[in-house]
PDB file of C-alpha atoms and ligand atoms in Angstrom:
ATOM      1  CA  UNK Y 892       0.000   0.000   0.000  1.00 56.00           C
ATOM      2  CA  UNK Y 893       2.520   2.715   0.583  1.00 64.00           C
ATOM      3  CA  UNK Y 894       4.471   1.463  -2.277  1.00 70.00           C
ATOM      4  CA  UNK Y 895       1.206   2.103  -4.342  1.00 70.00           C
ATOM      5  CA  UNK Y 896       1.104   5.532  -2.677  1.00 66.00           C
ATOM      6  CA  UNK Y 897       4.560   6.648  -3.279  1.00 67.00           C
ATOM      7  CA  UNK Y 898       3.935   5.515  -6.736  1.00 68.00           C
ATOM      8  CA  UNK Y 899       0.878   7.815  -7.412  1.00 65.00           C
ATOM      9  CA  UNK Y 900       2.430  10.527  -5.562  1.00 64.00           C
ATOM     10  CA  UNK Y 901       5.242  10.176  -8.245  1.00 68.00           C
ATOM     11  CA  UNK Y 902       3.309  10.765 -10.977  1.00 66.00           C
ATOM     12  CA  UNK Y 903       1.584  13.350  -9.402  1.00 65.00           C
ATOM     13  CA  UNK Y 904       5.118  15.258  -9.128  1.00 65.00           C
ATOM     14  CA  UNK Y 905       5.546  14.106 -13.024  1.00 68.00           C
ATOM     15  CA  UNK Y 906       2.374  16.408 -13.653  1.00 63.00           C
ATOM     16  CA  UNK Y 907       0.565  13.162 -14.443  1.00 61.00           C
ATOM     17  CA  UNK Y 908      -2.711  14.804 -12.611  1.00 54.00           C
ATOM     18  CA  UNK Y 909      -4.933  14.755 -16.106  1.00 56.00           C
ATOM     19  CA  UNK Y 910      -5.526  11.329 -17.281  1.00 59.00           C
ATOM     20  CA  UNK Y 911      -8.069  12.767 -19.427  1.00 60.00           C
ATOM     21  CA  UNK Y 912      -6.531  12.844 -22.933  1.00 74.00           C
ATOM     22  CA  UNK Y 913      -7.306  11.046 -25.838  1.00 79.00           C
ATOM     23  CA  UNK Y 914      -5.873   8.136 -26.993  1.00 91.00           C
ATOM     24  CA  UNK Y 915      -4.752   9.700 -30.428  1.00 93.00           C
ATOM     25  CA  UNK Y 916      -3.314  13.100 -28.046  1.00 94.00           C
ATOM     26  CA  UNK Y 917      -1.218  10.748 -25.899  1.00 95.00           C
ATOM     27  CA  UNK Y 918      -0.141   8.999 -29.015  1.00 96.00           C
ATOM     28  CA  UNK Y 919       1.023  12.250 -30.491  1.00 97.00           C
ATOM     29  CA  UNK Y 920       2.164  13.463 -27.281  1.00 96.00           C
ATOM     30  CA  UNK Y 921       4.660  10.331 -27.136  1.00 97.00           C
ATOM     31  CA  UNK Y 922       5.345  10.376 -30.780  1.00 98.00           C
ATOM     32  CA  UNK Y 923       6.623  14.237 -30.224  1.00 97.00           C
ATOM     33  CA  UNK Y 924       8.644  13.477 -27.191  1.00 97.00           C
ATOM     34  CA  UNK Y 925      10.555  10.384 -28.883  1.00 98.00           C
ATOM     35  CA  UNK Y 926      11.070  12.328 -31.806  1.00 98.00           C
ATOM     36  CA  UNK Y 927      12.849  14.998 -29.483  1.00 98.00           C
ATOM     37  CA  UNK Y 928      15.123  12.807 -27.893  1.00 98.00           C
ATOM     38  CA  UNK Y 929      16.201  11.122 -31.677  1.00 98.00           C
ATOM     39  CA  UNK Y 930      17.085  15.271 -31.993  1.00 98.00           C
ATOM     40  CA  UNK Y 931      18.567  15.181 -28.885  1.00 98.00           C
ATOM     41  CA  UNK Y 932      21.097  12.515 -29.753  1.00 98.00           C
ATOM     42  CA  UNK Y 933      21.660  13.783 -33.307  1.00 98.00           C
ATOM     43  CA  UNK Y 934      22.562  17.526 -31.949  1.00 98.00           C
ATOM     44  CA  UNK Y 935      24.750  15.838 -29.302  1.00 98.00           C
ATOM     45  CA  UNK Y 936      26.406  13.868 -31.595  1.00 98.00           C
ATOM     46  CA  UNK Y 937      26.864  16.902 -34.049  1.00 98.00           C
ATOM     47  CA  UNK Y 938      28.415  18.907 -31.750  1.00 98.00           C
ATOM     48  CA  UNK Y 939      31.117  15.878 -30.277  1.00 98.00           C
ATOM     49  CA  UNK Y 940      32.071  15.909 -33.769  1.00 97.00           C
ATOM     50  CA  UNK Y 941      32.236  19.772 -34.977  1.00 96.00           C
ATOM     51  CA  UNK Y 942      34.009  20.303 -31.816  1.00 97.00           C
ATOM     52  CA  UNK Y 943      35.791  16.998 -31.055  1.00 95.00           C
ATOM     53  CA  UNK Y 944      34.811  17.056 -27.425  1.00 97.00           C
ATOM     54  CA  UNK Y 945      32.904  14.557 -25.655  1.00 98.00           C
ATOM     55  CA  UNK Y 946      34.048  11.514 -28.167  1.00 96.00           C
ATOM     56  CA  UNK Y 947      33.986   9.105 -25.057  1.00 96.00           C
ATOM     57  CA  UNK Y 948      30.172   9.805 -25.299  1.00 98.00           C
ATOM     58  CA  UNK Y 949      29.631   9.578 -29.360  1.00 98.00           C
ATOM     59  CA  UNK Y 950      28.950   5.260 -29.084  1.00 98.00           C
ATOM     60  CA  UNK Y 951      26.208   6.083 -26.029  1.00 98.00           C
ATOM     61  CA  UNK Y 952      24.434   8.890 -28.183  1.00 98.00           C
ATOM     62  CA  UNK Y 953      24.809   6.521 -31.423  1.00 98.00           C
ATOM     63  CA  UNK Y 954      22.945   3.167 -29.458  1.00 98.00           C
ATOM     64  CA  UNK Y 955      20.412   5.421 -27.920  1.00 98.00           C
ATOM     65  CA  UNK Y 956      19.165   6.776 -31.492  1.00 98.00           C
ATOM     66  CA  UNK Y 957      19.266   3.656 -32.691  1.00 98.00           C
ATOM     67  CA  UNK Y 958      17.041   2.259 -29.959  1.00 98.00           C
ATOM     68  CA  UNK Y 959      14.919   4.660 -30.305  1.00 98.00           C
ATOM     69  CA  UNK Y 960      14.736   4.239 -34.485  1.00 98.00           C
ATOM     70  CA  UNK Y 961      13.647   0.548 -33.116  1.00 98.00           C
ATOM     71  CA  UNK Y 962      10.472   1.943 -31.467  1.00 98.00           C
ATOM     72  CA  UNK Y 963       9.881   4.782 -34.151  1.00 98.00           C
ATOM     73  CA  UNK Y 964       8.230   2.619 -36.316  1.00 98.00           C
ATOM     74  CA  UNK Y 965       5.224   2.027 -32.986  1.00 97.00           C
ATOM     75  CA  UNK Y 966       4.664   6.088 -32.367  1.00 97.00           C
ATOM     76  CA  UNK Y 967       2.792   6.406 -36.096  1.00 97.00           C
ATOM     77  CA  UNK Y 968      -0.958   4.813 -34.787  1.00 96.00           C
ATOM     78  CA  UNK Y 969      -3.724   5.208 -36.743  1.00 93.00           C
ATOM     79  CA  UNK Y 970      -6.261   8.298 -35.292  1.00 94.00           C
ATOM     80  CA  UNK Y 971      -2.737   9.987 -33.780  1.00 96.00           C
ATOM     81  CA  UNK Y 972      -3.249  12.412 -36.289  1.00 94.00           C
ATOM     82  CA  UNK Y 973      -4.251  15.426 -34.103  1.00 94.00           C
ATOM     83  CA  UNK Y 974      -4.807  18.996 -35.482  1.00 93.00           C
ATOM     84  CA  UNK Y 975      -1.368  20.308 -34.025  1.00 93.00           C
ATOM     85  CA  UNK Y 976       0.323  17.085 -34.759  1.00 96.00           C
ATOM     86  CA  UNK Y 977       2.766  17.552 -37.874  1.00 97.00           C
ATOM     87  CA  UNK Y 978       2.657  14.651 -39.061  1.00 97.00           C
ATOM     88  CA  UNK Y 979       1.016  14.578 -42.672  1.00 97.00           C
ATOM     89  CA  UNK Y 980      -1.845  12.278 -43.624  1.00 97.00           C
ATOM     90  CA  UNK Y 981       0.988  10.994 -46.329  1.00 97.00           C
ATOM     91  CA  UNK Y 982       1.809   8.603 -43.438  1.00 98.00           C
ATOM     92  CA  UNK Y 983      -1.089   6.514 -43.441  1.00 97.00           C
ATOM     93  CA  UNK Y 984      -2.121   7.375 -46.571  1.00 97.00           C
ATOM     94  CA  UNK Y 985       1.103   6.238 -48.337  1.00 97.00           C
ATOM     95  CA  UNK Y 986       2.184   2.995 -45.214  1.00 97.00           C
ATOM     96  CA  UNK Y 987       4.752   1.282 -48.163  1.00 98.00           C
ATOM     97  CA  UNK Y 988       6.488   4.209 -48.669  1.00 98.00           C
ATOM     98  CA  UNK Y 989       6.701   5.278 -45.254  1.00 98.00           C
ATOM     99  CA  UNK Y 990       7.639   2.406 -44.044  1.00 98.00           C
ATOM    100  CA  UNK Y 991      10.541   2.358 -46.784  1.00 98.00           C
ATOM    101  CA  UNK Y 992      12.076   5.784 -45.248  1.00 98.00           C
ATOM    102  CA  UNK Y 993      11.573   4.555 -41.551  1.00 98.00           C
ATOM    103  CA  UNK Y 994      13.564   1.007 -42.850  1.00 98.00           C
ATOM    104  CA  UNK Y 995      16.274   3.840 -44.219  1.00 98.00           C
ATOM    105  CA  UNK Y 996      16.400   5.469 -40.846  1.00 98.00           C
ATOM    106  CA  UNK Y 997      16.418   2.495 -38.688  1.00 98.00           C
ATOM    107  CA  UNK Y 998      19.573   1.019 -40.716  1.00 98.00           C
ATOM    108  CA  UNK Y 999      21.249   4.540 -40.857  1.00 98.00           C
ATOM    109  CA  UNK Y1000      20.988   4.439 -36.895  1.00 98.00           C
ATOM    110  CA  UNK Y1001      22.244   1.050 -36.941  1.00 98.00           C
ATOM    111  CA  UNK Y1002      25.058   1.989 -39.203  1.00 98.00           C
ATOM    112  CA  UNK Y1003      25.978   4.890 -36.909  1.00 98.00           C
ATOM    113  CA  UNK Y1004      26.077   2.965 -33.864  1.00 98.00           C
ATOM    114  CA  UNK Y1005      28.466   0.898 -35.635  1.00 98.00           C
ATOM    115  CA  UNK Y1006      30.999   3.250 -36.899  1.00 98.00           C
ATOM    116  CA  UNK Y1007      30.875   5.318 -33.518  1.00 98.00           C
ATOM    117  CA  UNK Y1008      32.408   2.051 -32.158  1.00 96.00           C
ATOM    118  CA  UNK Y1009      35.472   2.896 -34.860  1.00 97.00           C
ATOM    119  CA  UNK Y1010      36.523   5.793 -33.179  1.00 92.00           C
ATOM    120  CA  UNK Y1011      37.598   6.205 -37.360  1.00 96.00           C
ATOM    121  CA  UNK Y1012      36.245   9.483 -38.882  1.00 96.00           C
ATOM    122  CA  UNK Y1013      36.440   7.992 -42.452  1.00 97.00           C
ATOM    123  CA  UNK Y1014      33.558   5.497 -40.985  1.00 98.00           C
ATOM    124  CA  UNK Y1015      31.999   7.723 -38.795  1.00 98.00           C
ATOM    125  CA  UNK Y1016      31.777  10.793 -41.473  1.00 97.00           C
ATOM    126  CA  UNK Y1017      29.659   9.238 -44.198  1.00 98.00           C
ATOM    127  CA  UNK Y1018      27.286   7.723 -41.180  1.00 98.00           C
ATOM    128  CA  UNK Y1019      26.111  10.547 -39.449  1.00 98.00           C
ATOM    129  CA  UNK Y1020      25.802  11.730 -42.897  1.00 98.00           C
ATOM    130  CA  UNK Y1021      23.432   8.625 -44.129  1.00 98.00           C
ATOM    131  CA  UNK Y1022      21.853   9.301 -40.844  1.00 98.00           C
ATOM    132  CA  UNK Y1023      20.921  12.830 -41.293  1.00 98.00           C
ATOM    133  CA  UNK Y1024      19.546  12.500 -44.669  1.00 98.00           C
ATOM    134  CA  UNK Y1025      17.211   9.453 -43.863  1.00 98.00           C
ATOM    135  CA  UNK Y1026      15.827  12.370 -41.136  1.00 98.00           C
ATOM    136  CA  UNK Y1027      15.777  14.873 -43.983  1.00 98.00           C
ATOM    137  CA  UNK Y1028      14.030  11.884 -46.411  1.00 98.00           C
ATOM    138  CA  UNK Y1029      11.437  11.331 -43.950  1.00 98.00           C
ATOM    139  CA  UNK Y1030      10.693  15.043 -43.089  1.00 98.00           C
ATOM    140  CA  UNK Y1031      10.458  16.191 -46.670  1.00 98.00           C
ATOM    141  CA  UNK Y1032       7.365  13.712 -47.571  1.00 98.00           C
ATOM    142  CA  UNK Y1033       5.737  12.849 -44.246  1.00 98.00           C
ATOM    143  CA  UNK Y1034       6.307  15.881 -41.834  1.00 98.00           C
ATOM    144  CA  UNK Y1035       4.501  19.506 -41.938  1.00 97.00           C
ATOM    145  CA  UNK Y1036       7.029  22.978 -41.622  1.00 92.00           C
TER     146      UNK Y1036
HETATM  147  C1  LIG M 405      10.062   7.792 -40.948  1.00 84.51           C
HETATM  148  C2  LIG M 405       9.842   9.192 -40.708  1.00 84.51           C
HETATM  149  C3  LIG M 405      10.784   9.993 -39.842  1.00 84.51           C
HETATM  150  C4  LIG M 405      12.122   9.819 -39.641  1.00 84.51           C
HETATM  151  C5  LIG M 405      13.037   8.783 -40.259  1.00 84.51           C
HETATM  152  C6  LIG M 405      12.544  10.860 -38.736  1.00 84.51           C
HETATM  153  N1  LIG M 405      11.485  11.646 -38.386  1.00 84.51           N
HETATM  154 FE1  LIG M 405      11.529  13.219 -37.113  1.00 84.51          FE
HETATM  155  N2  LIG M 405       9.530  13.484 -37.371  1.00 84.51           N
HETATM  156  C7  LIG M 405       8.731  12.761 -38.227  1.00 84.51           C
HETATM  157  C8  LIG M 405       7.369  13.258 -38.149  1.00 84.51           C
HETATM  158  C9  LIG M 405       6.179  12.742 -38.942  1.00 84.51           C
HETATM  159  C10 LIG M 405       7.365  14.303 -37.218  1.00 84.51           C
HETATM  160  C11 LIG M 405       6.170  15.126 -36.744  1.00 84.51           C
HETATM  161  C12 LIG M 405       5.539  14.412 -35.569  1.00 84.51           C
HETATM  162  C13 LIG M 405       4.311  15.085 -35.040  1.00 84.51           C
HETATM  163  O1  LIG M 405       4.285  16.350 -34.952  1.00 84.51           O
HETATM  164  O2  LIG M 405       3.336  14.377 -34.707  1.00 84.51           O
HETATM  165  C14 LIG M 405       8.758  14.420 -36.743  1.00 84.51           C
HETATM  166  C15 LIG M 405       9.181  15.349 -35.800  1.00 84.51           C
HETATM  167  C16 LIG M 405      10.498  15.552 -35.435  1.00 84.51           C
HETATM  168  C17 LIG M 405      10.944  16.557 -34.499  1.00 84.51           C
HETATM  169  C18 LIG M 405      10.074  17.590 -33.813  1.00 84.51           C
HETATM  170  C19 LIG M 405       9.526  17.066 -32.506  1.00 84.51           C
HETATM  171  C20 LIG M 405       8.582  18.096 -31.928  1.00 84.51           C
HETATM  172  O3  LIG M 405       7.343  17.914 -32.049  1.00 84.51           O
HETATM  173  O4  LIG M 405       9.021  19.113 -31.404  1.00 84.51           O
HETATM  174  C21 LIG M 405      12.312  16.441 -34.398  1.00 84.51           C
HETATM  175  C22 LIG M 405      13.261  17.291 -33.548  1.00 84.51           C
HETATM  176  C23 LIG M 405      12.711  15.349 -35.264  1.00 84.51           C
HETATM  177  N3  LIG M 405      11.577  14.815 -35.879  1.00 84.51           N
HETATM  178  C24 LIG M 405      14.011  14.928 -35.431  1.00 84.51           C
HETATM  179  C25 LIG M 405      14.373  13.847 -36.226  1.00 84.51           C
HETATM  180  C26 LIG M 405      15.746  13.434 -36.432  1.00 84.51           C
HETATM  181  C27 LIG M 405      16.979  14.148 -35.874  1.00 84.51           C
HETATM  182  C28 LIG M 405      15.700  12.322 -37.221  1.00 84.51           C
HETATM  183  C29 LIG M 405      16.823  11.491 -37.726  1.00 84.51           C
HETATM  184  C30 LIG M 405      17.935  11.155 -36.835  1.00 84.51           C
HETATM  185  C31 LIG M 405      14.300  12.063 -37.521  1.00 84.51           C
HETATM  186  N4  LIG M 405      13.534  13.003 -36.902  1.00 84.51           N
HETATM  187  C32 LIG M 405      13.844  11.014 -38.308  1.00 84.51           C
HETATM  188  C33 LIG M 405       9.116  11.716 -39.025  1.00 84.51           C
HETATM  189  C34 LIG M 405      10.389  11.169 -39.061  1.00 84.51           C
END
């Protein structure tokens, strides 16, 4: 019982005091917050290598956008397509194509997470470059301005 207590009272703290949105808001809600932390990792990793500082950290940012291009594929649900969402109807309109740029994405993380284990630039250059333009490929078709 006061486990179950401290447990509500945690999620209180987290601001978790409306449970009243919709399904489709949570979904874009979630969607927008994992798509923030793939930016996270991608700005991190862009400034480790503009700068060269950080590199100890590259490999960590590298696995932690790839995990996260493993669960991309579960944050597009049908009816999460909310007014202030920006993702386009293209998405569910157009699943074979979409799924085609999240399969480019998904082995561009996967391909970064490998050469950050190099520590060599002439791997790790053309990655993060793969990498950003299967964000760019993705945005371009199936993401609003
Ligand atoms: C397969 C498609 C796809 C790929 C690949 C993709 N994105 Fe996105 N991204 C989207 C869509 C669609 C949205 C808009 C989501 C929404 O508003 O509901 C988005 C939104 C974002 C946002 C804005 C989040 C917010 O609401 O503030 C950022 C930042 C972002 N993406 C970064 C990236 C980066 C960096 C990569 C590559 C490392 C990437 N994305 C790869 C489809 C993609």
């Amino acid at each position: 019982m006061k486990q179950f207590v401290n447990g509500v009272l945690f999620l209180a703290c987290l601001g978790f005091g409306q449970f009243a949105l919709a399904d489709g808001e949570v979904e874009a809600k979630y969607r927008a917050s994992v798509m923030k932390s793939i930016g996270g990792h991608m700005s991190s990793m862009a400034t480790i290598l503009k700068n060269q500082v950080h590199m100890d950290d590259l490999v960590m940012h590298a696995r932690g956008l790839a995990g996260l291009a493993d669960i991309a594929p579960e944050v597009f649900p049908e009816g999460s397509n909310i007014e202030k969402s920006k993702a386009l109807p293209a998405i569910w309109e157009n699943p074979v194509e979409f799924s085609k740029a999240m399969d480019r994405f998904i082995e561009a993380a996967e391909g970064m997470a490998s050469a950050a284990g190099t520590e060599d630039m002439s791997e790790i250059g053309p990655a993060i470059q793969t990498l950003g333009g299967s964000c760019k490929g993705c945005h371009d078709d199936f993401k609003a301005e």
